[in-house]
Amino acid sequence: MSVNSALTSNKYESKTFRNGSHMVSVFEVLHSLRRDDVLCDIWLQTDDGTLVSGHKLILVSACPYFSHRFNEIKTNLFPLKELDSTALKLLVDFIYTGKIIITEQNVKVLLPAANFLQLQFVKDACVEFLQLQLDPINCLSIRAFADLHHCSELISSSETYIKKHFQDVIKNNEFLSLSSKEMIKLISSNVLNISSEEKVYECVINWARHKIDDRYESLSELIEHVRLPLLSLEYISVNVFQEPLLKNNSKCKDYIIEAFQLNILKTKQHITIPQNIRNTPRQSGHKVILVFSNSKSHWYDPVTKLWQISPVISMRGFFVVLALVKERFVFAINNTLSESKSVKMLDIFLQPPCWVSMARMLTTRAWAGFGVLDDCLYAVGGLGESYNILNSAEVFDISIQKWRMISNMNTTRMELGVGVLNNLLYAIGGFETNVNTLTVLKSVESYDPSLDTWSPVAEMSICRAGVGVGVLDGVMYAVGGHNIDNYDHEQESLKSVEVYRPCSRVWSFIADMHFPRNNPIVITLDGLLYVMGGSNEQCLDLDSVEIYNPDTNTWSLETLPENVSRLVCGLVVDKSPYFITT
């Protein structure tokens, strides 16, 4: 058979072959031709007379600016007076090679030039380079540079850096050169990583003294944004009240008087102090997990994976610590039958942090479920004083510091889980009494505070008492627990986890944890689910943390340090200097 007849048969199909290095080789040749001025048909001229040659077709195909402007010119000489000659050479080289070297010396001419020519890749690369260079000495100038050239991403990252490293930034001369408007913008931020509000006050006084003749008139406007009520009475008396710059300023004196009054009020009441921005503690912008055992409290930083002792005093005995109310008040409720009405509150921004007694609950309810919704604390179900399991629930209104009863649940429940999702309070699983025996539930019901009604929700796949509950990205997790029918029988602790999605209104399983966990601590932070402690089937406390990533449906495992044991409860708080020691 001839070659021609063989190739025309149906046995052979067409196939595309691609030379992966073709475009690279072509542009290498074009770049070489440009360097030698071969076949060039355009010369770009900067204000200093520098000429940069090129090929119109190449420049138009790679650069949006040239594609718009070359139609307007009739000659081969194109003036670019707006650009630095060094930057133009580097950018034309980039168009031909796809590579660019950014340095500390050229970045501040490259970024505006890339922005002008609409070369987004180079602009983004310059922004990334400057983000990596941020330090306490240059961050303010980089922020100003970003603002000048409308680089929103660089503005955001530099502002975040400044707030995170505020105490180091204010030590440098750049800080003293800020305008009063820039100072106000900086110190008015609610997110500022400081060891105390004293640092803000001191930086304002130092800034004003630097050019007192020019800055005295704006001092009262700055002091307005210093949160003087957060300072101690001693500091206000010695350092603020006696400050010569403030003595003859009537507006500043009003803020000082307010600080004195609110400090005195703190000694008498804790929650109902009149709220304004000046007595609202700043956030550091860095969240950590605060956990309690029966003897100590610790905090865990997921970024550094470090555990450290917290000065917050833990309370002995069994108790439940709830999520924050109004970002600062932590509630603890004794979970033993004899003391279950007892309620303690901790203001994490008070110095020193300490627990204070609050109004007692209306009903004895051991092993109840607790949740926070709309700055109100709910206590649901539990075991009553006559050893009967309850279907009642009550709510603590923090604004008036009183408990009141709400509608009863449809089912009696103790050792239940409670979750809050989409402005509803969910009661999940637990025990109920059935013919003098304890039955484990898989039923779920939700409470709508606007209607004061409980409604049935889809049941879980399996029965769970002692279940941990967490809510992450609009999904509710029921974690572990156990499903025995009676405390006299052998426990069957669970390592399974199921999730409830309101859109589908059904529960479904996700990957199992590594270990069965009864009464685990469940915390959500930065897109991850943390499950800490709990006990296994032998009622032994677990010394590990499991971390669930919903993107991969996988669990990772970390071991608790030896000095962190028998965890009782935990919650996410801001890494505030008021209660964290480093």
Coordinates of C-alpha atoms in Angstrom, one line a residue:
M1 CA 0.0 0.0 0.0
S2 CA 1.3 3.4 -0.9
V3 CA 1.8 6.2 1.7
N4 CA -0.8 8.4 0.1
S5 CA -3.5 5.7 0.2
A6 CA -2.6 4.8 3.8
L7 CA -3.0 8.5 4.9
T8 CA -6.4 8.8 3.3
S9 CA -7.8 5.8 5.1
N10 CA -10.2 6.3 8.1
K11 CA -7.7 4.7 10.4
Y12 CA -5.8 8.0 11.0
E13 CA -7.5 10.9 12.8
S14 CA -6.2 14.5 12.8
K15 CA -4.2 15.6 15.9
T16 CA -3.1 19.1 17.0
F17 CA 0.5 19.5 18.1
R18 CA 1.5 22.6 20.2
N19 CA 5.0 24.0 20.6
G20 CA 4.9 25.2 24.3
S21 CA 8.0 27.4 23.8
H22 CA 6.8 29.0 20.5
M23 CA 5.5 32.3 22.0
V24 CA 8.5 32.7 24.3
S25 CA 10.8 32.2 21.3
V26 CA 8.9 34.7 19.2
F27 CA 9.0 37.4 21.9
E28 CA 12.7 36.8 22.5
V29 CA 13.3 37.6 18.9
L30 CA 11.0 40.6 18.9
H31 CA 12.8 41.9 22.0
S32 CA 16.1 41.4 20.3
L33 CA 14.9 43.3 17.2
R34 CA 13.6 46.2 19.4
R35 CA 17.0 46.5 21.2
D36 CA 18.7 46.9 17.8
D37 CA 16.0 49.2 16.5
V38 CA 15.1 46.7 13.8
L39 CA 11.6 47.1 12.2
C40 CA 10.6 49.6 15.0
D41 CA 7.9 51.9 14.0
I42 CA 7.2 53.9 17.1
W43 CA 9.4 56.0 19.5
L44 CA 8.1 56.9 22.9
Q45 CA 9.6 60.2 24.3
T46 CA 9.6 61.2 28.0
D47 CA 9.9 64.7 29.3
D48 CA 13.7 64.5 29.7
G49 CA 14.2 63.6 26.0
T50 CA 14.7 59.9 26.5
L51 CA 13.5 57.8 23.5
V52 CA 12.2 54.2 23.9
S53 CA 11.6 52.3 20.7
G54 CA 9.1 49.7 20.0
H55 CA 6.7 48.0 17.5
K56 CA 3.2 49.5 17.4
L57 CA 1.5 46.1 17.0
I58 CA 3.2 44.7 20.1
L59 CA 2.6 47.7 22.3
V60 CA -1.1 47.9 21.2
S61 CA -1.7 44.2 21.8
A62 CA -0.2 44.3 25.4
C63 CA -1.1 47.7 26.7
P64 CA -4.7 49.1 26.8
Y65 CA -3.4 52.7 27.0
F66 CA -1.5 52.4 23.7
S67 CA -4.4 50.7 22.0
H68 CA -6.5 53.8 22.7
R69 CA -3.9 56.4 21.9
F70 CA -2.0 55.2 18.9
N71 CA -5.0 55.9 16.6
E72 CA -4.7 59.5 17.5
I73 CA -1.1 60.0 16.3
K74 CA 0.1 60.6 12.7
T75 CA 3.9 60.4 13.3
N76 CA 6.2 57.8 14.7
L77 CA 7.2 60.0 17.7
F78 CA 4.8 59.7 20.7
P79 CA 5.3 62.0 23.6
L80 CA 4.8 60.6 27.1
K81 CA 5.7 63.6 29.3
E82 CA 3.7 62.1 32.3
L83 CA 6.1 59.2 32.8
D84 CA 9.5 58.7 34.3
S85 CA 12.0 57.5 31.7
T86 CA 13.3 54.7 34.0
A87 CA 9.8 53.4 34.6
L88 CA 8.9 53.6 30.9
K89 CA 12.0 51.5 29.9
L90 CA 11.2 48.9 32.5
L91 CA 7.5 48.7 31.4
V92 CA 8.3 48.4 27.7
D93 CA 10.8 45.6 28.6
F94 CA 8.0 43.9 30.5
I95 CA 5.7 44.1 27.5
Y96 CA 8.2 42.1 25.5
T97 CA 9.4 39.7 28.2
G98 CA 6.6 39.3 30.7
K99 CA 9.2 39.9 33.5
I100 CA 10.0 42.9 35.7
I101 CA 12.3 43.4 38.6
I102 CA 10.9 45.7 41.3
T103 CA 13.2 47.3 43.8
E104 CA 13.0 49.7 46.7
Q105 CA 14.5 52.3 44.3
N106 CA 12.1 52.0 41.4
V107 CA 8.8 50.9 42.9
K108 CA 7.5 54.4 43.5
V109 CA 7.9 55.4 39.9
L110 CA 6.8 52.0 38.5
L111 CA 3.5 51.9 40.3
P112 CA 2.1 55.3 39.0
A113 CA 3.5 54.5 35.5
A114 CA 1.9 51.1 35.4
N115 CA -1.3 52.7 36.7
F116 CA -1.1 55.3 33.9
L117 CA -0.5 52.7 31.2
Q118 CA -3.1 50.4 32.6
L119 CA -0.7 47.5 33.1
Q120 CA -2.6 45.8 35.9
F121 CA -0.1 43.0 36.4
V122 CA 2.7 45.4 37.2
K123 CA 0.6 47.6 39.4
D124 CA -0.5 44.5 41.4
A125 CA 3.1 43.4 41.7
C126 CA 4.1 46.8 43.0
V127 CA 1.4 46.7 45.6
E128 CA 2.4 43.3 46.7
F129 CA 6.1 44.4 46.9
L130 CA 5.1 47.4 49.1
Q131 CA 2.9 45.3 51.3
L132 CA 6.0 43.1 52.0
Q133 CA 8.0 46.2 52.9
L134 CA 5.7 47.6 55.5
D135 CA 7.3 48.4 58.8
P136 CA 6.7 50.8 61.6
I137 CA 9.0 53.4 60.1
N138 CA 7.6 53.5 56.5
C139 CA 4.0 52.4 56.9
L140 CA 2.6 56.0 57.1
S141 CA 4.5 57.1 54.0
I142 CA 3.4 54.0 52.1
R143 CA -0.2 54.8 53.2
A144 CA 0.1 58.3 51.9
F145 CA 1.6 57.1 48.6
A146 CA -1.2 54.6 48.2
D147 CA -3.8 57.3 48.8
L148 CA -2.1 59.6 46.2
H149 CA -2.3 56.9 43.5
H150 CA -5.8 55.5 44.5
C151 CA -4.5 52.0 45.4
S152 CA -7.4 50.8 47.5
E153 CA -5.8 47.4 48.3
L154 CA -2.5 49.0 49.5
I155 CA -4.5 51.7 51.5
S156 CA -6.4 48.9 53.3
S157 CA -3.3 46.7 54.0
S158 CA -1.2 49.7 55.2
E159 CA -4.0 50.9 57.5
T160 CA -4.4 47.5 58.9
Y161 CA -0.7 47.3 59.6
I162 CA -0.7 50.8 61.2
K163 CA -3.5 49.8 63.6
K164 CA -1.9 46.4 64.4
H165 CA 1.5 48.0 65.1
F166 CA 0.2 51.3 66.5
Q167 CA 2.5 51.5 69.5
D168 CA 5.7 51.1 67.4
V169 CA 4.4 53.5 64.7
I170 CA 3.9 56.4 67.1
K171 CA 7.6 56.2 68.2
N172 CA 8.8 57.4 64.8
N173 CA 9.2 60.9 63.4
E174 CA 6.8 60.2 60.5
F175 CA 4.0 60.1 63.0
L176 CA 4.7 63.6 64.3
S177 CA 4.3 64.9 60.8
L178 CA 0.7 63.8 60.4
S179 CA -2.0 66.4 59.9
S180 CA -4.7 66.9 62.5
K181 CA -7.2 65.3 60.1
E182 CA -4.9 62.2 59.6
M183 CA -4.5 62.0 63.4
I184 CA -8.2 62.1 64.0
K185 CA -8.8 59.3 61.4
L186 CA -6.2 57.2 63.1
I187 CA -7.1 57.5 66.8
S188 CA -10.9 57.4 66.1
S189 CA -10.6 53.9 64.9
N190 CA -12.4 51.3 67.0
V191 CA -9.7 48.7 66.0
L192 CA -6.4 49.6 67.5
N193 CA -3.9 47.2 69.0
I194 CA -2.7 48.9 72.2
S195 CA -1.7 47.8 75.6
S196 CA -3.9 50.5 77.1
E197 CA -5.7 53.7 76.2
E198 CA -2.9 55.6 77.9
K199 CA -0.8 55.1 74.7
V200 CA -3.4 56.9 72.6
Y201 CA -3.6 59.8 75.1
E202 CA 0.2 60.1 75.3
C203 CA 0.7 60.1 71.5
V204 CA -1.9 62.9 71.1
I205 CA 0.0 65.1 73.7
N206 CA 3.4 64.3 72.1
W207 CA 2.0 65.2 68.6
A208 CA 0.5 68.5 69.9
R209 CA 3.8 69.5 71.7
H210 CA 5.8 68.9 68.5
K211 CA 4.3 72.0 67.0
I212 CA 2.2 73.5 69.8
D213 CA 1.7 76.9 68.2
D214 CA 0.1 75.3 65.1
R215 CA -1.7 72.4 66.8
Y216 CA -3.1 73.8 70.1
E217 CA -6.4 74.8 68.4
S218 CA -7.1 71.3 67.2
L219 CA -6.2 69.6 70.5
S220 CA -9.7 69.5 71.9
E221 CA -10.9 67.8 68.7
L222 CA -8.3 65.1 69.2
I223 CA -8.9 64.6 72.9
E224 CA -12.6 63.9 71.9
H225 CA -11.4 60.7 70.3
V226 CA -9.2 59.6 73.2
R227 CA -11.3 57.3 75.3
L228 CA -10.5 58.9 78.7
P229 CA -13.1 57.0 80.7
L230 CA -11.1 53.8 80.0
L231 CA -8.1 55.2 81.9
S232 CA -7.8 54.6 85.6
L233 CA -8.8 57.2 88.1
E234 CA -5.2 57.5 89.3
Y235 CA -3.8 58.0 85.7
I236 CA -6.5 60.7 85.0
S237 CA -5.7 62.5 88.3
V238 CA -1.9 62.5 87.8
N239 CA -1.4 62.6 84.0
V240 CA -4.5 64.1 82.5
F241 CA -6.0 66.5 85.0
Q242 CA -2.5 68.0 85.6
E243 CA -1.5 68.3 81.9
P244 CA -0.8 72.1 81.3
L245 CA -2.0 71.9 77.6
L246 CA -5.5 70.8 78.8
K247 CA -6.0 73.0 81.9
N248 CA -7.2 76.1 80.1
N249 CA -9.2 74.3 77.4
S250 CA -12.8 74.2 78.5
K251 CA -13.8 71.5 76.0
C252 CA -11.0 69.2 77.1
K253 CA -12.0 69.8 80.8
D254 CA -15.5 68.6 79.9
Y255 CA -14.1 65.3 78.6
I256 CA -11.9 65.0 81.8
I257 CA -15.0 65.5 84.0
E258 CA -16.9 62.9 82.0
A259 CA -14.0 60.4 82.5
F260 CA -14.0 61.0 86.3
Q261 CA -17.8 60.5 86.5
L262 CA -17.8 57.3 84.5
N263 CA -15.0 55.8 86.4
I264 CA -16.9 56.4 89.7
L265 CA -20.0 54.9 88.1
K266 CA -18.0 51.7 87.2
T267 CA -17.6 50.9 90.9
K268 CA -21.4 50.9 91.4
Q269 CA -22.7 49.2 88.3
H270 CA -21.3 47.2 85.4
I271 CA -23.8 46.9 82.6
T272 CA -26.0 49.9 82.5
I273 CA -23.3 52.6 82.3
P274 CA -24.4 55.1 79.6
Q275 CA -22.7 54.0 76.4
N276 CA -20.8 56.3 74.0
I277 CA -17.8 55.9 71.8
R278 CA -15.4 57.3 74.5
N279 CA -16.2 54.6 77.0
T280 CA -16.3 51.7 74.5
P281 CA -13.1 49.6 74.6
R282 CA -11.2 49.4 71.4
Q283 CA -10.8 46.0 69.7
S284 CA -7.4 44.7 68.7
G285 CA -8.8 43.1 65.6
H286 CA -7.2 39.8 66.7
K287 CA -9.5 37.1 68.0
V288 CA -8.5 34.4 70.4
I289 CA -10.2 31.5 72.2
L290 CA -10.6 32.0 76.0
V291 CA -11.2 28.7 77.8
F292 CA -11.9 27.8 81.4
S293 CA -11.2 24.8 83.5
N294 CA -12.2 24.3 87.1
S295 CA -9.0 25.9 88.4
K296 CA -7.5 28.2 85.7
S297 CA -8.3 30.1 82.5
H298 CA -6.2 30.1 79.3
W299 CA -6.3 31.7 75.9
Y300 CA -5.4 30.1 72.7
D301 CA -4.2 32.0 69.6
P302 CA -5.0 30.0 66.4
V303 CA -2.5 32.1 64.4
T304 CA 0.5 31.3 66.6
K305 CA -1.0 28.1 68.0
L306 CA 0.2 29.2 71.5
W307 CA -1.6 28.6 74.8
Q308 CA -1.1 31.1 77.6
I309 CA -2.5 31.6 81.1
S310 CA -5.1 34.3 81.3
P311 CA -5.4 36.5 84.4
V312 CA -9.2 36.0 84.3
I313 CA -9.9 34.0 87.5
S314 CA -11.8 30.7 86.9
M315 CA -14.5 29.6 89.3
R316 CA -14.4 26.2 91.0
G317 CA -17.3 23.9 90.5
F318 CA -19.3 23.0 87.4
F319 CA -20.4 26.0 85.4
V320 CA -21.2 27.1 81.9
V321 CA -19.6 30.1 80.3
L322 CA -21.6 31.7 77.5
A323 CA -20.8 33.7 74.4
L324 CA -20.1 37.4 74.8
V325 CA -23.0 39.8 75.2
K326 CA -22.3 43.2 73.6
E327 CA -18.7 42.1 72.8
R328 CA -17.6 42.4 76.4
F329 CA -19.8 40.7 79.0
V330 CA -19.2 37.0 79.7
F331 CA -21.8 35.1 81.7
A332 CA -21.2 32.0 83.9
I333 CA -24.0 29.9 85.4
N334 CA -23.4 27.2 88.0
N335 CA -24.5 23.9 86.6
T336 CA -25.1 22.0 89.8
L337 CA -28.6 21.5 91.1
S338 CA -28.0 23.2 94.4
E339 CA -26.6 26.4 92.8
S340 CA -28.1 26.4 89.3
K341 CA -29.8 29.8 89.8
S342 CA -26.5 31.5 90.5
V343 CA -25.3 33.8 87.7
K344 CA -21.9 35.5 87.5
M345 CA -20.8 38.2 85.0
L346 CA -17.3 39.2 83.8
D347 CA -16.6 42.5 82.1
I348 CA -13.4 41.5 80.2
F349 CA -12.4 45.2 79.8
L350 CA -12.4 46.1 83.4
Q351 CA -9.0 46.2 85.2
P352 CA -8.5 43.9 87.0
P353 CA -11.0 41.5 85.5
C354 CA -13.2 39.9 88.1
W355 CA -16.5 38.0 88.4
V356 CA -19.5 39.8 89.9
S357 CA -22.9 38.4 90.9
M358 CA -25.9 39.1 88.8
A359 CA -29.7 38.6 89.2
R360 CA -30.4 35.0 89.9
M361 CA -32.5 32.9 87.5
L362 CA -36.1 32.5 88.2
T363 CA -36.1 28.7 88.0
T364 CA -33.6 26.0 89.2
R365 CA -32.3 24.3 86.1
A366 CA -29.2 22.1 86.2
W367 CA -27.7 20.8 82.9
A368 CA -29.7 23.4 80.9
G369 CA -28.9 24.8 77.5
F370 CA -27.8 28.5 77.1
G371 CA -27.6 30.8 74.1
V372 CA -27.3 34.5 73.3
L373 CA -29.7 36.2 70.8
D374 CA -30.1 40.0 70.3
D375 CA -27.9 40.8 73.4
C376 CA -30.2 38.7 75.5
L377 CA -29.2 35.5 77.5
Y378 CA -31.6 32.5 77.2
A379 CA -31.7 29.6 79.6
V380 CA -33.5 26.6 78.2
G381 CA -34.8 23.3 79.8
G382 CA -32.6 21.5 82.4
L383 CA -33.3 19.5 85.5
G384 CA -35.6 21.1 88.1
E385 CA -35.4 21.1 91.9
S386 CA -37.8 18.2 92.1
Y387 CA -35.6 16.2 89.7
N388 CA -38.1 16.7 86.9
I389 CA -36.9 17.6 83.4
L390 CA -38.1 21.0 82.3
N391 CA -39.6 22.3 79.1
S392 CA -39.6 25.9 80.5
A393 CA -37.2 28.7 79.4
E394 CA -36.3 32.1 80.5
V395 CA -34.4 35.1 79.2
F396 CA -32.2 37.7 80.8
D397 CA -32.5 41.2 79.4
I398 CA -29.2 42.9 79.9
S399 CA -30.6 46.4 79.5
I400 CA -32.8 46.1 82.6
Q401 CA -30.8 43.2 84.3
K402 CA -33.9 41.1 84.9
W403 CA -35.0 37.6 84.0
R404 CA -38.5 36.8 82.6
M405 CA -40.1 33.6 81.5
I406 CA -40.9 32.9 77.9
S407 CA -43.1 30.2 76.2
N408 CA -42.4 26.6 77.1
M409 CA -40.8 24.2 74.6
N410 CA -42.8 21.5 73.1
T411 CA -40.6 18.8 74.7
T412 CA -38.9 18.5 78.1
R413 CA -35.1 18.6 77.7
M414 CA -32.0 18.5 79.8
E415 CA -28.3 18.2 78.7
L416 CA -29.4 19.7 75.4
G417 CA -27.4 21.8 72.9
V418 CA -28.4 25.3 72.0
G419 CA -27.6 27.2 68.8
V420 CA -28.5 30.6 67.3
L421 CA -29.0 30.9 63.6
N422 CA -30.9 33.5 61.5
N423 CA -32.4 35.2 64.6
L424 CA -33.8 31.9 65.9
L425 CA -32.8 30.0 69.0
Y426 CA -32.5 26.2 68.5
A427 CA -32.9 23.6 71.2
I428 CA -31.2 20.4 70.0
G429 CA -31.4 16.9 71.4
G430 CA -30.9 16.2 75.1
F431 CA -32.7 13.9 77.5
E432 CA -36.4 13.6 78.3
T433 CA -38.2 11.4 80.8
N434 CA -40.3 8.6 79.4
V435 CA -42.0 6.2 81.9
N436 CA -39.4 7.0 84.6
T437 CA -36.5 6.4 82.3
L438 CA -34.3 8.8 80.5
T439 CA -34.7 8.8 76.7
V440 CA -32.2 10.4 74.4
L441 CA -33.7 12.8 71.9
K442 CA -33.0 13.5 68.2
S443 CA -35.7 16.1 68.0
V444 CA -35.0 19.8 67.4
E445 CA -37.2 22.9 67.9
S446 CA -36.6 26.6 67.3
Y447 CA -37.8 29.7 69.2
D448 CA -38.8 32.9 67.5
P449 CA -38.5 35.8 70.0
S450 CA -40.6 38.1 67.9
L451 CA -43.5 35.7 68.2
D452 CA -42.6 34.0 71.5
T453 CA -43.3 30.6 70.0
W454 CA -41.4 27.3 69.6
S455 CA -41.7 25.4 66.3
P456 CA -40.6 21.9 65.4
V457 CA -37.5 21.5 63.2
A458 CA -36.3 18.5 61.2
E459 CA -34.9 15.8 63.5
M460 CA -31.3 14.9 63.6
S461 CA -30.2 11.6 62.1
I462 CA -29.4 10.1 65.5
C463 CA -30.2 10.8 69.1
R464 CA -27.7 13.1 70.9
A465 CA -27.5 14.3 74.5
G466 CA -24.5 16.3 75.7
V467 CA -24.2 17.5 72.1
G468 CA -21.9 20.4 71.3
V469 CA -23.4 23.1 68.9
G470 CA -21.6 25.6 66.7
V471 CA -22.7 27.9 63.9
L472 CA -20.3 28.7 61.0
D473 CA -21.1 30.5 57.8
G474 CA -24.9 30.0 58.1
V475 CA -24.7 26.3 58.9
M476 CA -25.4 24.7 62.3
Y477 CA -23.2 21.8 63.6
A478 CA -24.3 19.2 66.1
V479 CA -21.1 17.7 67.4
G480 CA -20.6 14.4 69.3
G481 CA -22.6 13.8 72.4
H482 CA -23.9 10.4 73.5
N483 CA -27.0 8.3 72.9
I484 CA -27.4 6.0 76.0
D485 CA -31.0 5.4 77.2
N486 CA -30.2 5.5 80.9
Y487 CA -27.2 6.6 83.0
D488 CA -27.0 3.1 84.4
H489 CA -26.2 1.7 81.0
E490 CA -22.9 1.8 79.3
Q491 CA -22.2 5.2 77.5
E492 CA -21.9 5.3 73.8
S493 CA -20.1 8.6 73.1
L494 CA -20.3 9.8 69.5
K495 CA -17.6 11.0 67.1
S496 CA -20.1 11.7 64.4
V497 CA -21.1 15.2 63.4
E498 CA -24.2 16.4 61.4
V499 CA -25.1 19.8 60.0
Y500 CA -28.3 21.7 59.5
R501 CA -28.7 24.0 56.5
P502 CA -31.8 26.3 56.7
C503 CA -32.1 26.4 52.9
S504 CA -32.7 22.6 52.7
R505 CA -34.2 22.2 56.2
V506 CA -32.5 18.8 56.7
W507 CA -29.6 17.4 58.7
S508 CA -26.8 15.6 57.0
F509 CA -23.6 14.0 58.2
I510 CA -20.1 15.3 57.6
A511 CA -16.8 13.6 58.3
D512 CA -16.4 12.0 61.7
M513 CA -14.0 13.4 64.3
H514 CA -11.0 11.4 65.3
F515 CA -12.4 10.7 68.8
P516 CA -15.9 10.3 70.4
R517 CA -16.6 13.4 72.5
N518 CA -19.4 13.9 75.1
N519 CA -20.1 17.5 76.1
P520 CA -17.4 19.0 73.9
I521 CA -16.6 22.7 73.7
V522 CA -17.5 23.9 70.2
I523 CA -16.1 27.2 68.9
T524 CA -16.1 28.8 65.5
L525 CA -13.4 31.2 64.4
D526 CA -11.9 32.4 61.0
G527 CA -13.9 29.9 58.9
L528 CA -13.0 26.9 61.1
L529 CA -14.8 24.8 63.7
Y530 CA -12.8 24.1 66.9
V531 CA -13.9 21.1 69.1
M532 CA -12.1 21.0 72.4
G533 CA -12.1 18.7 75.4
G534 CA -15.1 16.6 76.3
S535 CA -15.1 13.1 77.6
N536 CA -15.0 9.7 76.0
E537 CA -17.0 6.5 76.6
Q538 CA -14.9 5.7 79.7
C539 CA -15.8 9.2 81.1
L540 CA -12.1 10.2 80.7
D541 CA -11.4 13.8 79.8
L542 CA -9.8 14.3 76.4
D543 CA -6.6 16.3 76.1
S544 CA -7.0 17.3 72.4
V545 CA -8.5 19.8 70.0
E546 CA -10.0 18.9 66.7
I547 CA -10.3 21.5 63.9
Y548 CA -12.8 21.1 61.1
N549 CA -12.3 22.7 57.7
P550 CA -15.6 22.9 55.8
D551 CA -13.9 23.5 52.5
T552 CA -12.1 20.1 52.6
N553 CA -14.5 18.3 55.0
T554 CA -11.5 17.2 57.0
W555 CA -10.5 17.2 60.7
S556 CA -7.0 18.0 62.0
L557 CA -5.8 17.1 65.5
E558 CA -3.8 19.1 68.1
T559 CA -2.8 18.0 71.6
L560 CA -3.6 20.2 74.6
P561 CA -0.5 21.3 76.6
E562 CA 0.0 19.5 79.9
N563 CA -1.0 22.6 81.9
V564 CA -4.3 22.9 80.1
S565 CA -6.6 20.1 81.2
R566 CA -10.3 19.4 82.1
L567 CA -11.7 22.2 79.9
V568 CA -15.2 23.1 81.0
C569 CA -16.2 25.9 78.5
G570 CA -14.8 28.5 76.1
L571 CA -15.7 31.3 73.8
V572 CA -14.1 33.6 71.2
V573 CA -13.0 37.1 72.4
D574 CA -11.0 40.0 71.2
K575 CA -7.3 39.7 72.2
S576 CA -7.7 42.6 74.6
P577 CA -4.8 43.9 76.7
Y578 CA -7.3 44.2 79.6
F579 CA -7.4 40.5 80.3
I580 CA -4.5 38.9 78.3
T581 CA -0.9 38.9 79.5
T582 CA 1.9 38.0 77.2

